[in-house]
Amino acid sequence: MKNSALSTEVTMYSDEDQQNYEDWMASLPEELWDVPLSSLAIPGSHDAMSYSLDINSPLIRSESDTFRLLDGIFYCLTRPAIYRWSTTQEKGIVEQLSEGIRYFDLRIAHKPYDPSNELYFTHVIYTHLTVVETLWAIASWLESHSKEVVILACSHFEGLTEKLHEHLIFSLKKIFGSKLCPRKETVVTLRGLWALGYQVLLSYDDQSAARHQVLWPGIPYWWANQNTASGVVSYLDWQKDMGRPDGFFVSGLNLTADRSYIALHPHQSLQTLTLANWKELRPWLEEQVPGPHSNNLNIIAGDFIGPVPFCPLVINLNRKLLRQQKMDQRTLKAEED
């Protein structure tokens, strides 16, 4: 029922959108195999693990004492609201992979007063699923999709001591092994990764990453912090005017509602807000161009990647690179003549 009222807002998939994107990297034209991954259009999942949030778990450590007090007194009101507005995905991690997602925003934390080394994902509250079991699921999927490459962006690390960081890094190395691409590979292309058997670029946004060659630094994320499509688009266009960073970066096509907005809209959720704004977000997305130039995009991350044709639209932006290559070749030939 929650989606039926918005069904007219979401543009239906075309026949093209119904293609299989499970192995989209392997299916790219050979002309794109030598393009740096930082110049390809790559679909990403914002707060990728929020589909597994545990409504009964504690609040994360960084929440304010005031909000913690309110949550304790008005638990029956705050928890449903937290769940509705913290959930950004409805598909599981393997489903997201099969849909075409190749960048995952993974926010990791250790629960307070937990004597074990077990780690979870977070977005205001903690997930049911642990970090280790999720990473094993990704590794297993990669085994049967040998030409697909994922970028795992691990960040936040609330409650992690140095010992827990080392435990996590040891687990990451054990799980992915020879699939991990070391950061010394300055120019990363599909052809180069395939030749060496690398399938995982592991971004680890913490100073402890410097001691490990298989860990890449944090990846910049353009976050608009806006609750309307126009606000998100204006912010992203402003960032494009400033120029893209070198290397990998993420454009967040995700909306954000602050607590005053949430209080004033008790019957909404992040999903209803996202779907209601999709009609305006989609045209902007279709206009984007991947590539190395200052106004080009790279990774584009979104929420609720299942109900809307997010992955097909991002992946198909790479056709523009082919057209640009052909134009460059014609220009070069004309100059030579």
Short mmCIF file of N, CA and C in Angstrom, two decimals, residues 115-200:
data_model
loop_
_atom_site.label_atom_id
_atom_site.label_comp_id
_atom_site.label_asym_id
_atom_site.label_seq_id
_atom_site.Cartn_x
_atom_site.Cartn_y
_atom_site.Cartn_z
N PRO A 115 31.22 -7.63 24.65
CA PRO A 115 32.57 -8.13 24.94
C PRO A 115 33.22 -8.86 23.76
N SER A 116 32.45 -9.18 22.73
CA SER A 116 33.00 -9.92 21.59
C SER A 116 33.65 -8.98 20.59
N ASN A 117 34.29 -9.57 19.57
CA ASN A 117 34.89 -8.80 18.48
C ASN A 117 33.91 -8.59 17.33
N GLU A 118 32.67 -9.00 17.51
CA GLU A 118 31.70 -8.94 16.41
C GLU A 118 31.40 -7.49 16.03
N LEU A 119 31.38 -7.24 14.73
CA LEU A 119 31.10 -5.90 14.21
C LEU A 119 29.83 -5.91 13.39
N TYR A 120 29.16 -4.75 13.37
CA TYR A 120 27.90 -4.61 12.65
C TYR A 120 27.95 -3.37 11.78
N PHE A 121 26.93 -3.21 10.95
CA PHE A 121 26.77 -1.99 10.16
C PHE A 121 25.78 -1.07 10.90
N THR A 122 25.85 0.21 10.59
CA THR A 122 25.00 1.16 11.30
C THR A 122 24.39 2.21 10.39
N HIS A 123 23.26 2.71 10.83
CA HIS A 123 22.68 3.97 10.36
C HIS A 123 21.68 4.38 11.43
N VAL A 124 22.16 5.10 12.42
CA VAL A 124 21.45 5.50 13.64
C VAL A 124 21.33 4.33 14.62
N ILE A 125 20.92 3.15 14.12
CA ILE A 125 20.90 1.93 14.92
C ILE A 125 21.76 0.87 14.22
N TYR A 126 21.85 -0.31 14.79
CA TYR A 126 22.73 -1.36 14.27
C TYR A 126 21.94 -2.38 13.43
N THR A 127 22.67 -3.13 12.63
CA THR A 127 22.04 -4.15 11.79
C THR A 127 21.95 -5.50 12.49
N HIS A 128 21.07 -6.35 11.98
CA HIS A 128 21.05 -7.76 12.40
C HIS A 128 22.31 -8.47 11.89
N LEU A 129 22.61 -8.25 10.61
CA LEU A 129 23.73 -8.94 9.97
C LEU A 129 25.06 -8.39 10.46
N THR A 130 26.03 -9.29 10.60
CA THR A 130 27.38 -8.88 11.00
C THR A 130 28.20 -8.52 9.78
N VAL A 131 29.31 -7.84 10.03
CA VAL A 131 30.21 -7.45 8.94
C VAL A 131 30.81 -8.68 8.28
N VAL A 132 31.29 -9.60 9.07
CA VAL A 132 31.99 -10.77 8.51
C VAL A 132 31.07 -11.61 7.63
N GLU A 133 29.87 -11.92 8.09
CA GLU A 133 28.98 -12.76 7.29
C GLU A 133 28.58 -12.06 5.99
N THR A 134 28.45 -10.74 6.03
CA THR A 134 28.12 -9.98 4.83
C THR A 134 29.27 -10.01 3.82
N LEU A 135 30.48 -9.82 4.31
CA LEU A 135 31.64 -9.82 3.41
C LEU A 135 31.86 -11.20 2.79
N TRP A 136 31.59 -12.26 3.54
CA TRP A 136 31.68 -13.60 2.97
C TRP A 136 30.66 -13.78 1.85
N ALA A 137 29.48 -13.20 2.01
CA ALA A 137 28.45 -13.29 0.96
C ALA A 137 28.91 -12.58 -0.31
N ILE A 138 29.57 -11.43 -0.15
CA ILE A 138 30.10 -10.70 -1.31
C ILE A 138 31.19 -11.52 -2.00
N ALA A 139 32.10 -12.08 -1.20
CA ALA A 139 33.20 -12.88 -1.75
C ALA A 139 32.66 -14.08 -2.52
N SER A 140 31.64 -14.73 -1.98
CA SER A 140 31.04 -15.88 -2.64
C SER A 140 30.42 -15.48 -3.98
N TRP A 141 29.75 -14.35 -4.02
CA TRP A 141 29.15 -13.87 -5.27
C TRP A 141 30.24 -13.59 -6.30
N LEU A 142 31.32 -12.99 -5.87
CA LEU A 142 32.42 -12.67 -6.80
C LEU A 142 33.03 -13.93 -7.41
N GLU A 143 33.04 -15.03 -6.66
CA GLU A 143 33.59 -16.28 -7.17
C GLU A 143 32.90 -16.71 -8.46
N SER A 144 31.61 -16.46 -8.55
CA SER A 144 30.86 -16.88 -9.74
C SER A 144 30.67 -15.74 -10.75
N HIS A 145 31.31 -14.61 -10.49
CA HIS A 145 31.25 -13.46 -11.42
C HIS A 145 32.67 -12.88 -11.52
N SER A 146 33.54 -13.63 -12.18
CA SER A 146 34.99 -13.39 -12.11
C SER A 146 35.45 -12.10 -12.78
N LYS A 147 34.59 -11.45 -13.58
CA LYS A 147 35.01 -10.21 -14.24
C LYS A 147 34.32 -8.98 -13.65
N GLU A 148 33.60 -9.18 -12.57
CA GLU A 148 32.96 -8.04 -11.91
C GLU A 148 33.87 -7.52 -10.79
N VAL A 149 33.93 -6.21 -10.66
CA VAL A 149 34.82 -5.54 -9.70
C VAL A 149 33.97 -4.69 -8.77
N VAL A 150 34.21 -4.79 -7.47
CA VAL A 150 33.45 -4.01 -6.50
C VAL A 150 34.38 -3.05 -5.74
N ILE A 151 33.79 -1.94 -5.35
CA ILE A 151 34.48 -0.96 -4.50
C ILE A 151 33.75 -0.95 -3.16
N LEU A 152 34.42 -1.38 -2.12
CA LEU A 152 33.83 -1.44 -0.79
C LEU A 152 34.38 -0.27 0.03
N ALA A 153 33.51 0.66 0.40
CA ALA A 153 33.92 1.86 1.13
C ALA A 153 33.57 1.69 2.60
N CYS A 154 34.53 1.28 3.39
CA CYS A 154 34.33 1.07 4.83
C CYS A 154 34.63 2.37 5.57
N SER A 155 33.72 2.76 6.46
CA SER A 155 33.89 4.06 7.13
C SER A 155 33.19 4.08 8.49
N HIS A 156 33.28 5.22 9.15
CA HIS A 156 32.66 5.54 10.44
C HIS A 156 33.35 4.83 11.60
N PHE A 157 33.30 3.51 11.66
CA PHE A 157 34.05 2.71 12.65
C PHE A 157 33.77 3.15 14.10
N GLU A 158 32.52 3.40 14.40
CA GLU A 158 32.18 3.83 15.77
C GLU A 158 32.47 2.71 16.77
N GLY A 159 33.20 3.06 17.81
CA GLY A 159 33.49 2.11 18.88
C GLY A 159 34.63 1.15 18.60
N LEU A 160 35.32 1.31 17.48
CA LEU A 160 36.43 0.40 17.16
C LEU A 160 37.73 0.87 17.80
N THR A 161 38.33 0.02 18.60
CA THR A 161 39.65 0.27 19.15
C THR A 161 40.69 -0.12 18.11
N GLU A 162 41.94 0.19 18.38
CA GLU A 162 43.00 -0.22 17.46
C GLU A 162 43.02 -1.73 17.29
N LYS A 163 42.76 -2.44 18.38
CA LYS A 163 42.73 -3.91 18.32
C LYS A 163 41.60 -4.39 17.41
N LEU A 164 40.42 -3.75 17.51
CA LEU A 164 39.30 -4.15 16.66
C LEU A 164 39.56 -3.80 15.19
N HIS A 165 40.24 -2.69 14.95
CA HIS A 165 40.63 -2.36 13.57
C HIS A 165 41.51 -3.47 13.00
N GLU A 166 42.51 -3.88 13.76
CA GLU A 166 43.42 -4.91 13.28
C GLU A 166 42.67 -6.24 13.06
N HIS A 167 41.72 -6.53 13.93
CA HIS A 167 40.92 -7.74 13.78
C HIS A 167 40.09 -7.67 12.49
N LEU A 168 39.49 -6.50 12.22
CA LEU A 168 38.69 -6.33 11.00
C LEU A 168 39.56 -6.43 9.76
N ILE A 169 40.71 -5.77 9.78
CA ILE A 169 41.60 -5.80 8.61
C ILE A 169 42.10 -7.21 8.34
N PHE A 170 42.41 -7.96 9.40
CA PHE A 170 42.80 -9.36 9.24
C PHE A 170 41.67 -10.15 8.58
N SER A 171 40.43 -9.90 9.01
CA SER A 171 39.27 -10.60 8.43
C SER A 171 39.08 -10.24 6.96
N LEU A 172 39.25 -8.96 6.63
CA LEU A 172 39.12 -8.52 5.24
C LEU A 172 40.13 -9.22 4.34
N LYS A 173 41.35 -9.31 4.80
CA LYS A 173 42.40 -9.97 4.01
C LYS A 173 42.11 -11.46 3.86
N LYS A 174 41.61 -12.06 4.94
CA LYS A 174 41.31 -13.49 4.90
C LYS A 174 40.16 -13.78 3.94
N ILE A 175 39.13 -12.95 3.98
CA ILE A 175 37.93 -13.18 3.17
C ILE A 175 38.20 -12.97 1.68
N PHE A 176 38.88 -11.89 1.34
CA PHE A 176 39.05 -11.55 -0.08
C PHE A 176 40.39 -11.99 -0.66
N GLY A 177 41.40 -12.17 0.17
CA GLY A 177 42.67 -12.73 -0.27
C GLY A 177 43.24 -12.07 -1.50
N SER A 178 43.52 -12.88 -2.53
CA SER A 178 44.18 -12.38 -3.74
C SER A 178 43.26 -11.53 -4.61
N LYS A 179 41.99 -11.43 -4.26
CA LYS A 179 41.08 -10.55 -5.01
C LYS A 179 41.32 -9.07 -4.70
N LEU A 180 42.02 -8.77 -3.60
CA LEU A 180 42.22 -7.38 -3.19
C LEU A 180 43.25 -6.69 -4.08
N CYS A 181 42.86 -5.56 -4.63
CA CYS A 181 43.76 -4.78 -5.47
C CYS A 181 44.56 -3.82 -4.59
N PRO A 182 45.90 -3.90 -4.59
CA PRO A 182 46.69 -2.99 -3.76
C PRO A 182 46.64 -1.56 -4.31
N ARG A 183 46.81 -0.59 -3.43
CA ARG A 183 46.68 0.80 -3.85
C ARG A 183 47.86 1.28 -4.71
N LYS A 184 48.91 0.47 -4.82
CA LYS A 184 50.03 0.86 -5.69
C LYS A 184 49.64 0.83 -7.17
N GLU A 185 48.50 0.18 -7.46
CA GLU A 185 48.00 0.18 -8.84
C GLU A 185 47.37 1.55 -9.10
N THR A 186 48.18 2.47 -9.62
CA THR A 186 47.74 3.86 -9.74
C THR A 186 46.65 4.04 -10.80
N VAL A 187 46.78 3.35 -11.93
CA VAL A 187 45.76 3.42 -12.98
C VAL A 187 45.04 2.08 -13.00
N VAL A 188 43.78 2.10 -12.60
CA VAL A 188 43.02 0.87 -12.46
C VAL A 188 42.02 0.76 -13.61
N THR A 189 42.20 -0.23 -14.46
CA THR A 189 41.29 -0.48 -15.58
C THR A 189 40.76 -1.90 -15.48
N LEU A 190 39.67 -2.16 -16.16
CA LEU A 190 39.11 -3.51 -16.15
C LEU A 190 40.10 -4.52 -16.73
N ARG A 191 40.73 -4.17 -17.86
CA ARG A 191 41.67 -5.11 -18.47
C ARG A 191 42.82 -5.44 -17.51
N GLY A 192 43.34 -4.41 -16.86
CA GLY A 192 44.43 -4.62 -15.92
C GLY A 192 44.03 -5.45 -14.72
N LEU A 193 42.84 -5.19 -14.18
CA LEU A 193 42.35 -5.95 -13.02
C LEU A 193 42.10 -7.41 -13.40
N TRP A 194 41.49 -7.62 -14.55
CA TRP A 194 41.21 -8.99 -14.99
C TRP A 194 42.50 -9.79 -15.15
N ALA A 195 43.52 -9.13 -15.70
CA ALA A 195 44.79 -9.83 -15.94
C ALA A 195 45.43 -10.31 -14.64
N LEU A 196 45.21 -9.56 -13.56
CA LEU A 196 45.84 -9.88 -12.27
C LEU A 196 44.90 -10.58 -11.29
N GLY A 197 43.65 -10.78 -11.71
CA GLY A 197 42.69 -11.47 -10.85
C GLY A 197 42.15 -10.63 -9.71
N TYR A 198 42.28 -9.29 -9.79
CA TYR A 198 41.78 -8.42 -8.74
C TYR A 198 40.29 -8.13 -8.97
N GLN A 199 39.50 -8.18 -7.88
CA GLN A 199 38.07 -7.90 -7.99
C GLN A 199 37.56 -6.94 -6.92
N VAL A 200 38.40 -6.60 -5.95
CA VAL A 200 37.94 -5.78 -4.83
C VAL A 200 38.89 -4.61 -4.60
#
